[in-house]
Amino acid sequence: MVKLAFPRELRLLTPTHFTFVFQQPQRAGTPQITILGRQNSLGHPRIGLTVAKKNVKRAHERNRIKRLTRESFRLRQHELPSMDFVVVAKKGVADLDNRALSEALEKLWRRHCRLAPGS
């Protein structure tokens, strides 16, 4: 049975990890959200989130966006390539309801699966 946990190893934790992705990313995006990805050598995907207060004013909206993004990643982690991902929320993402945000994330994960080297 496939484990769908979200342990610490699946997260980008330090500024160095984020900088690594920002240097030469593969981009997939919508007007409200962008996912940057870069190949890693760990054998599993990792995720980092950036939801700026400038783009999403209210804390409960930022938390909702992060929660839904983590859940989407957790459910798709075994289908994703071995890459480090940074999800960047842009203006307007708070206007999406939960279903629309989940659908946008699914579309972007599929796009990254197609863009990944060796897929």
XYZ file of N, CA and C in Angstrom:
357
model
N 0.838 -1.182 0.000
C 0.000 0.000 0.000
C 0.884 1.248 0.000
N 0.487 2.243 -0.743
C 1.258 3.472 -0.891
C 1.035 4.366 0.323
N 2.145 4.848 0.901
C 2.033 5.779 2.028
C 1.831 7.184 1.498
N 0.880 7.895 2.079
C 0.592 9.257 1.655
C 0.948 10.261 2.748
N 1.954 9.951 3.532
C 2.382 10.856 4.604
C 3.091 12.072 4.012
N 3.314 13.055 4.846
C 4.017 14.263 4.418
C 5.131 14.564 5.427
N 6.175 13.709 5.443
C 7.243 13.893 6.432
C 8.153 15.072 6.095
N 9.017 15.376 7.016
C 9.939 16.506 6.899
C 10.836 16.399 5.661
N 11.180 15.182 5.241
C 12.067 14.996 4.079
C 11.443 15.504 2.780
N 10.127 15.667 2.753
C 9.445 16.106 1.535
C 9.267 17.624 1.482
N 9.935 18.346 2.380
C 9.785 19.806 2.422
C 11.107 20.496 2.138
N 11.029 21.639 1.488
C 12.192 22.512 1.347
C 12.218 23.368 2.604
N 13.309 23.286 3.366
C 13.316 23.905 4.685
C 14.245 25.105 4.809
N 15.301 25.144 4.032
C 16.285 26.215 4.219
C 16.297 27.156 3.018
N 16.767 28.377 3.217
C 16.892 29.309 2.088
C 17.762 28.755 0.959
N 18.740 27.927 1.287
C 19.598 27.317 0.270
C 18.782 26.423 -0.660
N 17.848 25.676 -0.098
C 16.993 24.810 -0.916
C 16.157 25.641 -1.882
N 15.591 26.738 -1.384
C 14.774 27.603 -2.238
C 15.630 28.253 -3.322
N 16.812 28.727 -2.957
C 17.714 29.373 -3.918
C 18.085 28.408 -5.035
N 18.316 27.144 -4.694
C 18.645 26.126 -5.683
C 17.556 26.056 -6.758
N 16.299 26.075 -6.352
C 15.188 25.993 -7.310
C 15.075 27.280 -8.121
N 15.250 28.433 -7.475
C 15.092 29.713 -8.163
C 16.187 29.969 -9.204
N 17.322 29.274 -9.123
C 18.428 29.529 -10.051
C 18.111 29.101 -11.482
N 17.631 27.894 -11.692
C 17.336 27.394 -13.043
C 16.050 26.574 -13.027
N 14.912 27.232 -12.846
C 13.677 26.458 -12.700
C 13.008 26.122 -14.023
N 12.230 25.051 -13.995
C 11.238 24.790 -15.036
C 9.957 25.401 -14.497
N 9.286 26.185 -15.308
C 8.096 26.902 -14.841
C 6.825 26.306 -15.440
N 5.807 26.255 -14.606
C 4.453 25.942 -15.061
C 3.543 26.853 -14.255
N 2.660 27.574 -14.938
C 1.876 28.529 -14.177
C 0.541 28.878 -14.772
N -0.260 29.501 -13.942
C -1.529 30.106 -14.311
C -1.421 31.561 -13.872
N -2.407 32.389 -14.181
C -2.327 33.777 -13.715
C -2.291 33.916 -12.186
N -2.801 32.928 -11.453
C -2.856 33.034 -9.998
C -1.759 32.282 -9.258
N -1.157 31.298 -9.903
C -0.193 30.455 -9.189
C 0.865 29.947 -10.159
N 2.099 29.860 -9.689
C 3.199 29.336 -10.497
C 3.914 28.263 -9.693
N 4.283 27.183 -10.356
C 5.092 26.152 -9.714
C 6.420 26.095 -10.446
N 7.487 26.335 -9.696
C 8.845 26.239 -10.216
C 9.396 24.884 -9.796
N 10.103 24.225 -10.684
C 10.665 22.922 -10.355
C 12.084 22.783 -10.861
N 12.875 22.030 -10.133
C 14.239 21.742 -10.559
C 14.597 20.327 -10.112
N 15.228 19.596 -11.000
C 15.606 18.206 -10.749
C 16.467 18.107 -9.491
N 16.202 17.079 -8.667
C 17.078 16.805 -7.527
C 17.589 15.370 -7.628
N 18.531 15.022 -6.788
C 19.124 13.682 -6.851
C 18.702 12.827 -5.657
N 17.610 13.186 -5.018
C 17.189 12.503 -3.794
C 16.323 11.274 -4.050
N 15.697 11.200 -5.220
C 14.825 10.071 -5.507
C 13.381 10.302 -5.105
N 13.074 11.483 -4.592
C 11.690 11.820 -4.250
C 11.496 13.326 -4.398
N 10.253 13.759 -4.618
C 10.000 15.201 -4.759
C 9.966 15.899 -3.405
N 10.225 17.203 -3.419
C 10.091 18.044 -2.223
C 9.352 19.316 -2.621
N 8.730 19.960 -1.641
C 7.937 21.155 -1.928
C 8.243 22.269 -0.929
N 8.223 23.491 -1.449
C 8.312 24.694 -0.632
C 7.217 25.643 -1.083
N 6.714 26.448 -0.173
C 5.593 27.341 -0.477
C 5.973 28.788 -0.206
N 5.568 29.679 -1.098
C 5.708 31.111 -0.854
C 4.367 31.766 -1.148
N 3.764 32.286 -0.095
C 2.499 33.011 -0.213
C 2.729 34.357 0.467
N 3.034 35.362 -0.327
C 3.413 36.666 0.213
C 2.212 37.428 0.753
N 2.441 38.122 1.853
C 1.407 38.974 2.440
C 1.001 40.073 1.466
N 1.919 40.465 0.608
C 1.640 41.478 -0.412
C 0.558 41.000 -1.392
N 0.563 39.710 -1.702
C -0.379 39.151 -2.678
C -1.661 38.618 -2.051
N -1.567 38.111 -0.837
C -2.731 37.558 -0.132
C -2.747 38.196 1.252
N -3.610 39.167 1.437
C -3.582 40.011 2.635
C -3.944 39.280 3.925
N -4.956 38.454 3.884
C -5.481 37.872 5.116
C -4.809 36.546 5.458
N -4.448 36.416 6.731
C -3.724 35.231 7.188
C -4.524 33.953 6.945
N -5.824 33.984 7.174
C -6.603 32.758 6.996
C -6.632 32.341 5.526
N -6.551 33.293 4.601
C -6.482 32.951 3.175
C -5.115 32.352 2.837
N -4.047 32.937 3.375
C -2.704 32.380 3.143
C -2.628 30.954 3.676
N -3.178 30.741 4.865
C -3.164 29.402 5.462
C -3.971 28.410 4.627
N -5.120 28.838 4.119
C -5.959 27.969 3.280
C -5.214 27.565 2.015
N -4.556 28.526 1.382
C -3.813 28.254 0.151
C -2.680 27.269 0.425
N -1.948 27.489 1.506
C -0.844 26.584 1.845
C -1.362 25.191 2.190
N -2.455 25.125 2.927
C -3.020 23.833 3.318
C -3.465 23.033 2.094
N -4.173 23.684 1.170
C -4.639 22.992 -0.035
C -3.474 22.583 -0.929
N -2.446 23.409 -0.998
C -1.279 23.082 -1.820
C -0.534 21.883 -1.247
N -0.329 21.875 0.072
C 0.335 20.730 0.711
C -0.466 19.449 0.505
N -1.785 19.541 0.626
C -2.632 18.359 0.450
C -2.560 17.842 -0.986
N -2.583 18.738 -1.943
C -2.473 18.353 -3.347
C -1.141 17.641 -3.596
N -0.066 18.195 -3.061
C 1.259 17.582 -3.206
C 1.295 16.215 -2.524
N 0.758 16.130 -1.318
C 0.784 14.883 -0.553
C 0.102 13.754 -1.320
N -1.023 14.057 -1.954
C -1.763 13.033 -2.687
C -1.089 12.648 -4.002
N -0.301 13.540 -4.589
C 0.340 13.288 -5.889
C 1.819 12.922 -5.776
N 2.375 12.881 -4.578
C 3.819 12.750 -4.409
C 4.419 11.536 -5.117
N 3.689 10.436 -5.208
C 4.243 9.226 -5.826
C 4.189 9.278 -7.347
N 3.420 10.204 -7.907
C 3.342 10.366 -9.361
C 4.313 11.424 -9.863
N 4.806 12.263 -8.961
C 5.652 13.386 -9.360
C 7.089 12.943 -9.590
N 7.793 13.631 -10.492
C 9.204 13.316 -10.715
C 10.049 13.746 -9.521
N 11.264 13.272 -9.488
C 12.196 13.603 -8.406
C 12.707 15.031 -8.610
N 11.918 15.986 -8.140
C 12.236 17.403 -8.323
C 11.946 18.162 -7.041
N 12.595 19.308 -6.904
C 12.257 20.254 -5.850
C 11.292 21.262 -6.456
N 10.160 21.479 -5.803
C 9.136 22.400 -6.295
C 8.985 23.572 -5.339
N 8.811 24.767 -5.903
C 8.436 25.935 -5.116
C 7.138 26.459 -5.717
N 6.109 26.515 -4.899
C 4.806 27.021 -5.331
C 4.735 28.488 -4.938
N 4.529 29.353 -5.940
C 4.477 30.796 -5.722
C 3.048 31.264 -5.974
N 2.417 31.790 -4.928
C 1.055 32.324 -5.059
C 1.139 33.770 -5.524
N 0.299 34.113 -6.497
C 0.287 35.476 -7.037
C -1.032 36.152 -6.695
N -1.134 37.418 -7.066
C -2.379 38.158 -6.811
C -3.547 37.422 -7.465
N -4.659 37.386 -6.783
C -5.848 36.749 -7.327
C -6.046 35.319 -6.873
N -5.031 34.704 -6.289
C -5.180 33.314 -5.862
C -6.195 33.207 -4.722
N -6.311 34.233 -3.896
C -7.274 34.211 -2.790
C -8.713 34.239 -3.301
N -8.911 34.697 -4.533
C -10.259 34.752 -5.108
C -10.744 33.384 -5.585
N -9.825 32.427 -5.722
C -10.212 31.081 -6.157
C -10.845 30.327 -4.993
N -11.906 29.589 -5.272
C -12.449 28.736 -4.218
C -11.596 27.465 -4.147
N -11.878 26.628 -3.153
C -11.048 25.441 -2.928
C -10.996 24.526 -4.149
N -12.132 24.317 -4.787
C -12.177 23.426 -5.953
C -11.343 23.982 -7.102
N -11.490 25.273 -7.392
C -10.745 25.883 -8.500
C -9.244 25.846 -8.228
N -8.850 26.091 -6.985
C -7.430 26.044 -6.631
C -6.893 24.622 -6.777
N -7.645 23.642 -6.311
C -7.217 22.242 -6.433
C -7.079 21.831 -7.895
N -8.026 22.252 -8.729
C -7.960 21.918 -10.155
C -6.762 22.583 -10.823
N -6.479 23.828 -10.457
C -5.317 24.524 -11.019
C -4.027 23.815 -10.621
N -3.932 23.395 -9.371
C -2.732 22.688 -8.912
C -2.574 21.356 -9.636
N -3.665 20.612 -9.804
C -3.600 19.332 -10.520
C -3.079 19.531 -11.942
N -3.587 20.557 -12.604
C -3.149 20.862 -13.969
C -1.650 21.166 -14.002
N -1.167 21.927 -13.024
C 0.251 22.288 -12.989
C 1.129 21.090 -12.635
N 0.666 20.215 -11.737
C 1.443 19.005 -11.431
C 1.570 18.133 -12.683
N 0.466 17.982 -13.432
C 0.521 17.180 -14.668
C 1.502 17.788 -15.662
N 1.500 19.106 -15.768
C 2.417 19.778 -16.689
C 3.868 19.522 -16.282
N 4.158 19.557 -14.992
C 5.523 19.281 -14.535
C 5.908 17.827 -14.798
N 4.962 16.916 -14.684
C 5.259 15.510 -14.989
C 5.657 15.357 -16.454
N 4.993 16.103 -17.348
C 5.334 16.052 -18.775
C 6.674 16.728 -19.059
N 6.973 17.823 -18.354
C 8.204 18.577 -18.603
C 9.447 17.903 -18.035
N 9.260 17.023 -17.076
C 10.396 16.425 -16.372
C 11.282 15.638 -17.326
N 12.595 15.768 -17.169
C 13.513 14.984 -17.998
C 13.314 13.492 -17.740
N 13.312 12.724 -18.799
C 13.169 11.278 -18.676
C 11.736 10.795 -18.554
N 10.761 11.694 -18.762
C 9.366 11.235 -18.657
C 8.785 10.947 -20.021
